[in-house]
C-alpha positions as a printed Julia matrix, in Angstrom:
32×3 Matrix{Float64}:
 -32.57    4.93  28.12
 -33.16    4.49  24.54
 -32.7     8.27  23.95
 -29.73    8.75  25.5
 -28.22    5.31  23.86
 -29.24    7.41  20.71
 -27.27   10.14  21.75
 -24.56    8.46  22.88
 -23.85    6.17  19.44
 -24.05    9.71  17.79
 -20.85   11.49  20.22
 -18.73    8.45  20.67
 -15.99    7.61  17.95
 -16.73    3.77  16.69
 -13.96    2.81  18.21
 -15.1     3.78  21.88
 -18.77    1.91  21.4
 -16.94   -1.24  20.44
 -14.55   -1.34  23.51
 -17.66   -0.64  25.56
 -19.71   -3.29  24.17
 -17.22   -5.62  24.52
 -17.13   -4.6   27.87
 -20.58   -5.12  28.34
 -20.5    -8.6   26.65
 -17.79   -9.7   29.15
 -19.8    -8.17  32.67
 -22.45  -10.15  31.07
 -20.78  -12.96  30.88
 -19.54  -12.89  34.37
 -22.47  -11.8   35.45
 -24.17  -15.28  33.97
């Protein structure tokens, strides 16, 4: 998992890993 996320932060414009980890942050928070 790690070495894809590597991989992944590498491809993906900045602006696409912030709208997905804000994503993340708000399943998570749903999730809770």
């Amino acid at each position: 998992m790690n070495s894809s996320n590597t991989g992944f932060n590498e491809k993906e414009p900045p602006h696409k890993l912030l709208r997905d980890t804000i994503q993340n942050d708000m399943s998570f928070v749903e999730f809770q």
